[in-house]
XYZ file of C-alpha atoms in Angstrom:
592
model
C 21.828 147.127 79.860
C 21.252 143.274 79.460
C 21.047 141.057 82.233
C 24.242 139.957 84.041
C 25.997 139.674 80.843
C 29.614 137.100 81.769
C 32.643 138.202 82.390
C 35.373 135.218 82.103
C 37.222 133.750 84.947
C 40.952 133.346 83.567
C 41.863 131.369 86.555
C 41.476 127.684 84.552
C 44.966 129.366 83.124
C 46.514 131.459 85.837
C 45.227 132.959 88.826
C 46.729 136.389 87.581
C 49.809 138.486 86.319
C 51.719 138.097 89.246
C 50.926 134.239 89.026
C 54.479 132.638 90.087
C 53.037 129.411 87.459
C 53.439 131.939 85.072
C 57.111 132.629 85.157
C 57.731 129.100 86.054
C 56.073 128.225 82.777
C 57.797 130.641 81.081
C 62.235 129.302 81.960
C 60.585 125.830 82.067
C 59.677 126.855 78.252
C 62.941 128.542 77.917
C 65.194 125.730 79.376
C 63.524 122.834 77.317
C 63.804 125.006 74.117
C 67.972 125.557 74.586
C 68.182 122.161 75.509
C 66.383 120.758 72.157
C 68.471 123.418 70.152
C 71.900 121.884 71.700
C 70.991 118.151 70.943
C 69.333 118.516 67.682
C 70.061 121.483 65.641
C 71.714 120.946 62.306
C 70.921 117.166 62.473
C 67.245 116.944 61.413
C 68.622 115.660 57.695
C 70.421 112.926 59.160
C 68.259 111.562 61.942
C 65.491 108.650 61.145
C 61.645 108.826 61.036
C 60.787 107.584 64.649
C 63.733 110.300 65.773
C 62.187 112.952 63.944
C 58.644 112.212 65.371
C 60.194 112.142 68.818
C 61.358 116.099 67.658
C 58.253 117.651 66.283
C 56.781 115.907 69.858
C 58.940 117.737 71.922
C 58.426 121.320 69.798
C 54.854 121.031 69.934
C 54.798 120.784 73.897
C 57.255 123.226 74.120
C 55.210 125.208 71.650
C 51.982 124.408 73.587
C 53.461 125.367 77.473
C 54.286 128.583 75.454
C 50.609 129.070 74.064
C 49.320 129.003 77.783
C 51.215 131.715 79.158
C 50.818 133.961 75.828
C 47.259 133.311 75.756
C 46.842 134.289 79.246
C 48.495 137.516 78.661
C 46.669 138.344 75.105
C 43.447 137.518 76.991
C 43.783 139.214 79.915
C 45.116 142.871 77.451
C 42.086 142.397 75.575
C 39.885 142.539 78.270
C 41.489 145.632 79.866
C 43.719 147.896 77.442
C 43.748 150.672 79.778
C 45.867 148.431 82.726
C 49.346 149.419 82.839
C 50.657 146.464 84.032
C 48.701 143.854 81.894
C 49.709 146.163 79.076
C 53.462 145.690 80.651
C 52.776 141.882 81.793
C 51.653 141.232 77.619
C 54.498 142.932 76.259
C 56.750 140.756 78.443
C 55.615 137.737 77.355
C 55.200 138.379 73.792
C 59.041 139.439 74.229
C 59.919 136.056 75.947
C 57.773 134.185 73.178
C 59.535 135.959 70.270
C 63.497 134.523 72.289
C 61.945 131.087 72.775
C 60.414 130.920 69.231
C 63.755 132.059 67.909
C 65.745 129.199 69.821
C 63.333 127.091 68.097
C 63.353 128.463 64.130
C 65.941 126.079 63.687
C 62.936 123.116 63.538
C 60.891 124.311 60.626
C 63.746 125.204 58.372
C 65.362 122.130 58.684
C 62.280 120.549 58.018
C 61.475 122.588 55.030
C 64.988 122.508 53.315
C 64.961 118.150 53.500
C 64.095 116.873 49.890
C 60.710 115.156 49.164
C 61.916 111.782 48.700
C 63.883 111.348 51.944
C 60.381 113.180 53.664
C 58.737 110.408 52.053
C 61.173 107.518 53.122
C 60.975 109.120 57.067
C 56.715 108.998 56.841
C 56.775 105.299 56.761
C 57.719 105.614 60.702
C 54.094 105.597 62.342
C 55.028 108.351 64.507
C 56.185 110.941 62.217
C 53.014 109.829 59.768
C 50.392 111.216 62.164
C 52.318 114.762 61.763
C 52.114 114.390 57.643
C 49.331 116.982 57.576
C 51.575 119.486 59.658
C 54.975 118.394 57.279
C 52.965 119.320 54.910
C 52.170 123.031 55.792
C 55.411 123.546 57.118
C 57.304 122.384 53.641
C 54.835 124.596 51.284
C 57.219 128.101 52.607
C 60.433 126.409 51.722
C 60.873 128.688 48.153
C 59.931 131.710 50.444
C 62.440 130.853 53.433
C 65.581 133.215 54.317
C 68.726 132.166 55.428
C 68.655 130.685 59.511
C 70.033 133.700 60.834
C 67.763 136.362 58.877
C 64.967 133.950 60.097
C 66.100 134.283 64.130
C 66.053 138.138 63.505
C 62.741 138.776 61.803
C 61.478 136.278 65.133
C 63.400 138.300 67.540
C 62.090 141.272 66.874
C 58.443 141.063 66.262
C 57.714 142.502 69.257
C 59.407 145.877 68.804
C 58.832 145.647 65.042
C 55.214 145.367 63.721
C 54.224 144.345 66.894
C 54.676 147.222 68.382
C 52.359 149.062 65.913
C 50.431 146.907 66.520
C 49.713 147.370 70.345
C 49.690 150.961 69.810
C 47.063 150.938 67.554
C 45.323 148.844 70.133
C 46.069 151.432 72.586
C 45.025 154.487 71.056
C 41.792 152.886 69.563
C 40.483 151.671 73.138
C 41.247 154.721 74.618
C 39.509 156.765 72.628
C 36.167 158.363 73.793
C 33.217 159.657 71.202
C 31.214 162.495 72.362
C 27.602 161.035 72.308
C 24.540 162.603 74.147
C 26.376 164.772 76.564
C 29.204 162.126 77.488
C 32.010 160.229 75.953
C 31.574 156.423 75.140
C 33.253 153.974 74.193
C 34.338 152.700 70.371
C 32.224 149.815 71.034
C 29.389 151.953 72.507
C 29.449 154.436 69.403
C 29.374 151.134 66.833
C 26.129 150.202 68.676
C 24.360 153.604 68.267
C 25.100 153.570 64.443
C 21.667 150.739 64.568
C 19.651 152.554 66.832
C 16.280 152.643 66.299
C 16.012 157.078 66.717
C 17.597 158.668 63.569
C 19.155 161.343 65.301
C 21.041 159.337 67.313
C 22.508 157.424 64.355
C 23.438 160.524 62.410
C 25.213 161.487 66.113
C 27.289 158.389 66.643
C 28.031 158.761 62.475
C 29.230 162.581 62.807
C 31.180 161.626 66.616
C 32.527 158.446 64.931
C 34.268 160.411 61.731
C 35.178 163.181 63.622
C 37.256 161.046 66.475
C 38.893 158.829 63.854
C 39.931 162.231 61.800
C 41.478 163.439 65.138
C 43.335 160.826 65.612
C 44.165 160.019 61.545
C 47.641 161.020 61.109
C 48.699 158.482 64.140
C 46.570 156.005 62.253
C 47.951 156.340 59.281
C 51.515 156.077 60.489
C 50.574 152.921 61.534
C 48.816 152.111 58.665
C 51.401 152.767 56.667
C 54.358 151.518 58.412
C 52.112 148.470 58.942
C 52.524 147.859 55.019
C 55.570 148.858 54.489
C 57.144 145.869 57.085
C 55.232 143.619 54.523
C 56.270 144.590 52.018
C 59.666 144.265 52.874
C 59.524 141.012 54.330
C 57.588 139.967 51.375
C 60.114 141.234 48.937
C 63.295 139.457 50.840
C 60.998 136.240 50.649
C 59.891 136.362 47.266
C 55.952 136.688 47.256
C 55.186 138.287 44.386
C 51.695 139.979 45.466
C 50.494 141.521 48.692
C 48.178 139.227 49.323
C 49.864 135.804 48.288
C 51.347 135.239 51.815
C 48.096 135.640 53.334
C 47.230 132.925 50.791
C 50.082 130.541 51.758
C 49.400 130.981 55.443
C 45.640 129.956 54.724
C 46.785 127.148 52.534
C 44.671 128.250 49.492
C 46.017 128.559 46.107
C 46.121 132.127 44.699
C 43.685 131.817 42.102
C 40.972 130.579 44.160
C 41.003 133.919 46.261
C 41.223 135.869 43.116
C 38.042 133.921 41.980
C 35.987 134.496 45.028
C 37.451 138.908 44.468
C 36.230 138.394 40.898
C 32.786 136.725 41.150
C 31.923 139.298 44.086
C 32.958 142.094 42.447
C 30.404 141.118 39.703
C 27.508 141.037 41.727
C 27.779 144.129 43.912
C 24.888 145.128 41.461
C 22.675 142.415 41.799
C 23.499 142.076 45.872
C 24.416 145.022 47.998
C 23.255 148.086 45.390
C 19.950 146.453 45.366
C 18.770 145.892 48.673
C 20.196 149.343 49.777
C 18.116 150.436 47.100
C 15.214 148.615 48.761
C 16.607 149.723 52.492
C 16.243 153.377 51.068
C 12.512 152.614 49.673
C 11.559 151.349 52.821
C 12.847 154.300 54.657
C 11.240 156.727 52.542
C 14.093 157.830 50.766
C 16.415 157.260 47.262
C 19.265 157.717 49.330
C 20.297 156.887 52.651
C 23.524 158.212 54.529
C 26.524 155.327 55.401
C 25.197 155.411 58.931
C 21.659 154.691 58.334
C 23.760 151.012 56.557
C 22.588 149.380 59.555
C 19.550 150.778 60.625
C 16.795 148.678 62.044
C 14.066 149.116 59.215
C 10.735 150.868 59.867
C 8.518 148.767 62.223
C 11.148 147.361 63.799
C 10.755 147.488 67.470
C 14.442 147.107 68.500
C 13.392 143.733 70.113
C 15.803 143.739 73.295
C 17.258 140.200 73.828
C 18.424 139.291 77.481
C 21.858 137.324 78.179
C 19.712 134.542 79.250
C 17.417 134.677 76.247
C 20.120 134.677 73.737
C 22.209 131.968 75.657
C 19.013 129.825 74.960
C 18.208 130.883 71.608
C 22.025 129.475 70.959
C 21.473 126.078 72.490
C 18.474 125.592 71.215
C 19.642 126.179 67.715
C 22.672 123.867 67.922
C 20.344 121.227 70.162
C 18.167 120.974 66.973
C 21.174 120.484 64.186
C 22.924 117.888 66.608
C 22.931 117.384 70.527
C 26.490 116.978 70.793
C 26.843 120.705 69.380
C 24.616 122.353 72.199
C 26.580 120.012 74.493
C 29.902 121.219 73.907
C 28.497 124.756 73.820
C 27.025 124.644 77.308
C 30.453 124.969 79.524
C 31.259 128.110 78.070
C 28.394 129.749 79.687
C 28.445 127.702 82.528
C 31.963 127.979 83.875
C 32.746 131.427 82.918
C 34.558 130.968 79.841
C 32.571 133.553 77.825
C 33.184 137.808 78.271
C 30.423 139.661 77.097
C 30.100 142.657 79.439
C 30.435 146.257 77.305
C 33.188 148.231 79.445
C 36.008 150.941 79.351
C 39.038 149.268 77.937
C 37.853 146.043 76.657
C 38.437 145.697 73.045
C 35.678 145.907 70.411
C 34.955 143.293 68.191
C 34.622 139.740 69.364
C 37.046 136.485 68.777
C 36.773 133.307 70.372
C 40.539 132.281 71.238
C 41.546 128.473 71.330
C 44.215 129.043 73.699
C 45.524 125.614 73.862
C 44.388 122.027 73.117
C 45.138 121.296 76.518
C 42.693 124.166 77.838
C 39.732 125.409 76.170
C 39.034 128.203 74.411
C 37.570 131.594 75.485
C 35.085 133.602 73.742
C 34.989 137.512 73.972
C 32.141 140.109 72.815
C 30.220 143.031 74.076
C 26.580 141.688 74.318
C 24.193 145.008 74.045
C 20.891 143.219 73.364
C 20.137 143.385 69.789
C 19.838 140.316 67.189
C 22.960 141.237 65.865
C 24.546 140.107 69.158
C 22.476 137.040 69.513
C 23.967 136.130 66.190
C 27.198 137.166 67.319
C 27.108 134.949 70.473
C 26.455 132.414 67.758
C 29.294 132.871 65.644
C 31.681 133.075 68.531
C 29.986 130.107 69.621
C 30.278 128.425 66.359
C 34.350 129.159 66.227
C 34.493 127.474 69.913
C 32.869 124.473 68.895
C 35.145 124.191 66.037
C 37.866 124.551 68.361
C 36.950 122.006 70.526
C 36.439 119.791 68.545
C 40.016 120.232 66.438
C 41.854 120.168 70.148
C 42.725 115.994 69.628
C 44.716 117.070 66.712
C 47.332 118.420 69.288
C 48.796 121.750 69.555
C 50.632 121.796 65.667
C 47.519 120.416 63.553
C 44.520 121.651 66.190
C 45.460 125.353 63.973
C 42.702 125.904 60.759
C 43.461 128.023 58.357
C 41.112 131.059 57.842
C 39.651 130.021 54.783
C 38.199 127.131 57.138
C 38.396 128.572 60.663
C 35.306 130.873 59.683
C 33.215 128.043 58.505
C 31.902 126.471 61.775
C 31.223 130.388 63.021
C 28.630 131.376 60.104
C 27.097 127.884 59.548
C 26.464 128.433 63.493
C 25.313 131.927 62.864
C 22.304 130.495 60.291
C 21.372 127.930 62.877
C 20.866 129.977 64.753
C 19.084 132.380 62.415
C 16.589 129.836 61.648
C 16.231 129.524 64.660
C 14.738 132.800 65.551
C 13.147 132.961 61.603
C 11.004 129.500 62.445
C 9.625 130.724 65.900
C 8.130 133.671 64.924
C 4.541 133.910 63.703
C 4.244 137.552 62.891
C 5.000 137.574 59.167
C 6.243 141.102 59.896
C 8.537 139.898 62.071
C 9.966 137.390 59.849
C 10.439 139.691 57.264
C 12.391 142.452 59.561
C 14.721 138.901 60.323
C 15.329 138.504 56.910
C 16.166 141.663 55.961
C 18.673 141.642 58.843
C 19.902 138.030 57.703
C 20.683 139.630 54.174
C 22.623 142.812 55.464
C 24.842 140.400 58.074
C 25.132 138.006 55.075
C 26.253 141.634 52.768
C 28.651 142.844 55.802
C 30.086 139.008 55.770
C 30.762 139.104 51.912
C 30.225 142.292 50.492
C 31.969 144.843 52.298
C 34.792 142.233 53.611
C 35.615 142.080 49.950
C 35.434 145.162 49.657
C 37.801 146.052 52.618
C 40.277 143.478 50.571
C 39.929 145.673 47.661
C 40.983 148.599 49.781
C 43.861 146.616 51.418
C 44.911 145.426 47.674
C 45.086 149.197 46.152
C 46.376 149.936 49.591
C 49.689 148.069 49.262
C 49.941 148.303 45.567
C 50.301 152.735 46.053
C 52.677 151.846 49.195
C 55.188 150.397 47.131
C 55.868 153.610 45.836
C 55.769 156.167 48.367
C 54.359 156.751 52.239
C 50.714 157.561 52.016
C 48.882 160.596 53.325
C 45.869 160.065 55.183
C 43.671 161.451 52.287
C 45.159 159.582 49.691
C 44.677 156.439 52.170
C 40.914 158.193 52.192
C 40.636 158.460 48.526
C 41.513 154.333 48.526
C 38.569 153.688 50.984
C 35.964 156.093 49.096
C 36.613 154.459 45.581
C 36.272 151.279 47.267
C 33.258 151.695 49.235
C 31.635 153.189 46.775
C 31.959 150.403 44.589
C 30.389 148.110 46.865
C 28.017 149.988 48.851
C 26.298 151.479 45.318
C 24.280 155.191 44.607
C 21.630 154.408 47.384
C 24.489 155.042 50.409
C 25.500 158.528 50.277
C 29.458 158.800 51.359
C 30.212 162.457 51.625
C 33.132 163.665 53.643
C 32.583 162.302 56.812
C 33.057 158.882 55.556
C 36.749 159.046 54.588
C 38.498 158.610 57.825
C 36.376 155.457 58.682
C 38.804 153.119 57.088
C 40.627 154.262 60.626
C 38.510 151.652 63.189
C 39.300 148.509 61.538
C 41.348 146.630 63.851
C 42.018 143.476 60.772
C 43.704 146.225 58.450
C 46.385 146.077 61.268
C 46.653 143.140 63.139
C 46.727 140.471 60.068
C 46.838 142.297 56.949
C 44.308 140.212 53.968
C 42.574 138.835 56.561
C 39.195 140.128 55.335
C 38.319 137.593 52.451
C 37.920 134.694 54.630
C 35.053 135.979 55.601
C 33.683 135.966 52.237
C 35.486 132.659 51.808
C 33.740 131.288 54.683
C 30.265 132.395 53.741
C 29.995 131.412 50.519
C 31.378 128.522 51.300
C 28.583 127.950 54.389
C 25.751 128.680 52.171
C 26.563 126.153 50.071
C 27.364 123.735 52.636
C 23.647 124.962 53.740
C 21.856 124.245 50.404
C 23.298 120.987 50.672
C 21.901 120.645 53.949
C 18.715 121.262 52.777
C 19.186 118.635 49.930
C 20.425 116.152 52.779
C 17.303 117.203 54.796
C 14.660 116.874 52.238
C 16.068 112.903 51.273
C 16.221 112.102 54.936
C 20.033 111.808 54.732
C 20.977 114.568 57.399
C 22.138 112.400 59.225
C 24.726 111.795 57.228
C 25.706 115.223 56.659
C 26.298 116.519 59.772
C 28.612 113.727 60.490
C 30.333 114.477 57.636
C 30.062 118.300 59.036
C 31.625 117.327 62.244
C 34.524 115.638 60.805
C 35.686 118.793 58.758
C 35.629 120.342 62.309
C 37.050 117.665 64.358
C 39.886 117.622 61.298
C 41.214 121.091 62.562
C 43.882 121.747 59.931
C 44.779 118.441 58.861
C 42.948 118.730 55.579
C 43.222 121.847 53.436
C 39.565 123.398 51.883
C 39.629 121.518 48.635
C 39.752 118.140 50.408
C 37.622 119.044 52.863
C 35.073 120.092 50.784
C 34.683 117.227 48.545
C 33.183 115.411 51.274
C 30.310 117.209 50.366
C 30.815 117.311 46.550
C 31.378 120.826 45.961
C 34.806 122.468 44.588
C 35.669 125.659 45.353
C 37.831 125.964 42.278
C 34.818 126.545 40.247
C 33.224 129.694 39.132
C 29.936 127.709 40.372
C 30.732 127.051 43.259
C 31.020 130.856 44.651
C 28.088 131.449 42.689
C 26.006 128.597 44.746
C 26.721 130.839 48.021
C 26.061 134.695 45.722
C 22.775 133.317 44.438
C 21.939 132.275 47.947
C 21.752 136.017 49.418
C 20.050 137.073 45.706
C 17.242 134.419 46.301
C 17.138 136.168 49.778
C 16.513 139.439 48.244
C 14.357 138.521 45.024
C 12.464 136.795 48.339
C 11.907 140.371 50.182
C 11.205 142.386 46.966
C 8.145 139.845 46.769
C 6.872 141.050 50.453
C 4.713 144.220 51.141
């Protein structure tokens, strides 16, 4: 077990459930969002610029007081699933947040039905021009929006519609135990196993891992299913043609872009992830190599064990040596307690780092179990906070970055940090087991999220038609998988009900590609880094780097990237970030 891994101290929000701030917060909320509804409903096309500024002002701190107390409550769930009353406590307040939201629909549809030119007349009032970038957003769902009173519904019942499935997939997955070595574990605990360094124990956690989620498959595919079917309905009243184009809007990235990134790594599955599990097999003696040997550590490898402490430092350092103020921002989170990274019953798998509120900070959850993978984890999370942080002057409405850019500042923190372990080693050994490691994260990141959006896509499409059965859901996932992972990863029958664990299929259908997005797009931004490094002109781009970050979502991906000259609207450009992980590989094909 590592060495007094964190667990977070909630009490720079509440001291608690039974916090009376909380319910004070929550009718002060209530009370200010009535009394804006009375005085300005049905009048936002008639009132002038500095009045509407004066508005969108008093939503967003409505909106923000709101984002306290729901943060709290998502926070303190995620931490401990198995607590009644949190469990209670968070569907409360999600409840409350869905009436107050409702009261305050009226806002954004009145804003998104006004016509262009009288938008443009109101922006020359300073006040409402500093929320442009938010107008902006909020104006691009105006062909998709429903009537004001289908609106209040679909807000009113979140909680008891999709959320609901959604918190009982929660639920049942954390509660779940794996038989593993003469006990039940954990779904986080059984993830681990799958990269131990002892075989047997891999092939173990595998078996106990397919055979839980096949026990449990016909609740999870309820979910799944009704999951989809909610979408697609909503989808349908609004007009979105494809599955995945709200995801898109809600990103603020153009359709075609996404289905570039699909295309170009759907191409190289080949060239990326069906040759280096070729290579994976090689090294492990084998042509073949079953799906939970994916991510085991290669032979040598001496399952280096990394202490809280160590990693913590491995993270600062890395960030220290790109730019001080990085590793200077980072530090708080492990010093006052705003990090959770102790494995336990009931805490959810995964990781996230939450902004909570401009107003706050943001808290970062993971379950730290020694390995490089979790060092780079800690990173990422890391990475995401700093981002946040940074974004927070923006205010509550524009702090928000869409995932196509949200995911940048995590994985350009995870190859700082990368290098960062790579450079100090001077076993070439050891450099080579990092790389190899580098290239499957960097094939988990791209690869198999893509992948996973492939399985969402066909996923959706068959819905349409009819409810799904968990084997034709299982049928979906195999022909996917396969695709990607190539012939050197056997997938017998024990790999169907896997698609079963993965929380994102659930909580925010289509969220998968940003990953992808995000990577690609970082190892670009890192090849110009180089460039900028080798010319002496660094300096330059990380303060260009900084400013995407600090613009939160004031600037959508296309305009943030020309900054840096690159344009993601370009076949090129996702194969700058695909050629980066082949150069990788071509690079450990070269090494005995």
């Amino acid at each position: 077990m590592p060495d007094s891994s964190p667990i977070w101290s909630l009490r720079d929000l509440y001291d608690g459930v039974d916090a009376p701030a909380v319910q004070t917060d929550i009718a002060a909320c209530r009370k200010a969002a009535l009394v804006l509804a009375a005085n300005c409903q049905g009048k936002i096309a008639t009132i002038s610029g500095a009045e509407l500024a004066s508005v969108i002002t008093a939503y967003e701190t409505i909106l923000e007081q709101l984002g306290k107390v729901q943060s709290h409550a998502q926070l303190l769930f995620a931490a401990n699933t198995n607590d009644p009353a949190i469990a209670k406590h968070h569907q409360s307040v999600r409840e409350a947040g869905s009436e107050i939201g409702a009261a305050l629909l009226f806002v954004e549809l009145e804003l998104a039905r006004l016509d262009q030119d009288h938008v443009d007349g109101l922006l020359d009032d300073a006040g409402l021009a500093r929320f442009s970038p938010w107008l902006r957003r909020v104006r691009t769902m105006a062909p998709y929006q429903l009537s004001d009173e289908i609106e209040k519904m679909i807000a009113e019942r979140a909680p008891t519609g999709a959320g609901a499935w959604v918190r009982l997939f929660d639920e049942t997955t954390t509660a779940m135990r794996f038989a593993f070595q003469g006990t039940d574990v954990t779904e986080a605990e059984i993830l681990d196993a799958l990269s131990s360094t002892d075989a047997a124990k891999r092939k173990e956690a595998g078996q106990s891992l397919s055979t839980t989620l096949k026990d449990h498959q016909r609740l999870l595919s309820l979910v799944m299913n009704t999951i989809a079917k909610d979408k697609q309905i909503e989808d349908g009243w609004r007009g979105f043609a494809r599955p995945v184009s709200s995801r898109n809007l809600a990103n603020d990235v153009d359709d075609h872009v996404v289905d570039a990134l699909v295309q170009a790594v759907n191409d190289r599955n080949a060239d990326l992830s069906h040759r280096y599990y070729g290579l994976k097999a090689g090294w492990m003696g084998k042509k073949q190599i079953d799906w939970w040997d994916r991510n085991a550590p290669l032979p040598g490898d001496d399952d280096r064990h990394y202490e809280w402490g160590e990693a913590k430092q491995i993270v600062l350092d890395a960030f220290h040596g790109f730019d001080p103020e990085m590793a200077k921002i980072a530090l708080p989170f492990f010093e006052q307690n705003w990090i959770d990274a102790a494995p336990r019953a009931g805490k959810s798998s995964g990781a996230f780092s939450h902004p909570v509120v401009p107003s706050a900070h943001p808290y970062i959850l993971m379950n730290f179990a020694g390995k490089s993978r979790d060092v780079m984890t800690l990173a990422h999370e890391m990475g995401h906070g700093i981002h946040q942080v940074l974004a927070a002057d923006q205010g509550y409405l524009m702090s928000d970055t869409p995932l196509t850019l949200a995911e940048t500042a995590s994985v350009f923190a995870e190859m700082l940090a990368f290098r960062q372990l790579v450079d100090s080693q001077t076993n070439a050994q050891s450099r080579r087991l990092l790389l190899a490691g580098k290239v499957e994260d960097m094939l988990n990141t791209v690869v198999r999220q893509i992948a996973f959006h492939n399985f969402e896509t066909e996923l959706h499409q068959a819905r349409v038609k009819a409810e799904l059965t968990a084997e034709e859901i299982s049928d979906i996932w195999m022909e996917t998988q396969r695709a990607a992972l190539g012939p050197a990863i056997k997938t017998g029958d024990d790999y169907r009900p896997i698609w079963g664990y993965v929380p994102h299929f659930i909580h925010t259908p289509f969220y998968v590609y940003a990953y992808a997005f995000g990577d690609c797009l970082v190892n670009a931004l890192w090849q110009k880094y180089q460039l900028a490094q080798a010319s002496k002109t660094d300096h330059l781009f990380i303060q260009n780097y900084k400013n995407l970050l600090k613009a939160g979502g004031t600037e959508r991906y296309d305009v943030a990237l020309q900054h840096f000259d690159l344009d993601a609207s370009k076949p090129a450009f996702w194969s700058l970030g695909l050629d980066m992980i082949s150069g990788m590989i071509d690079e450990l094909e070269g090494l005995k």
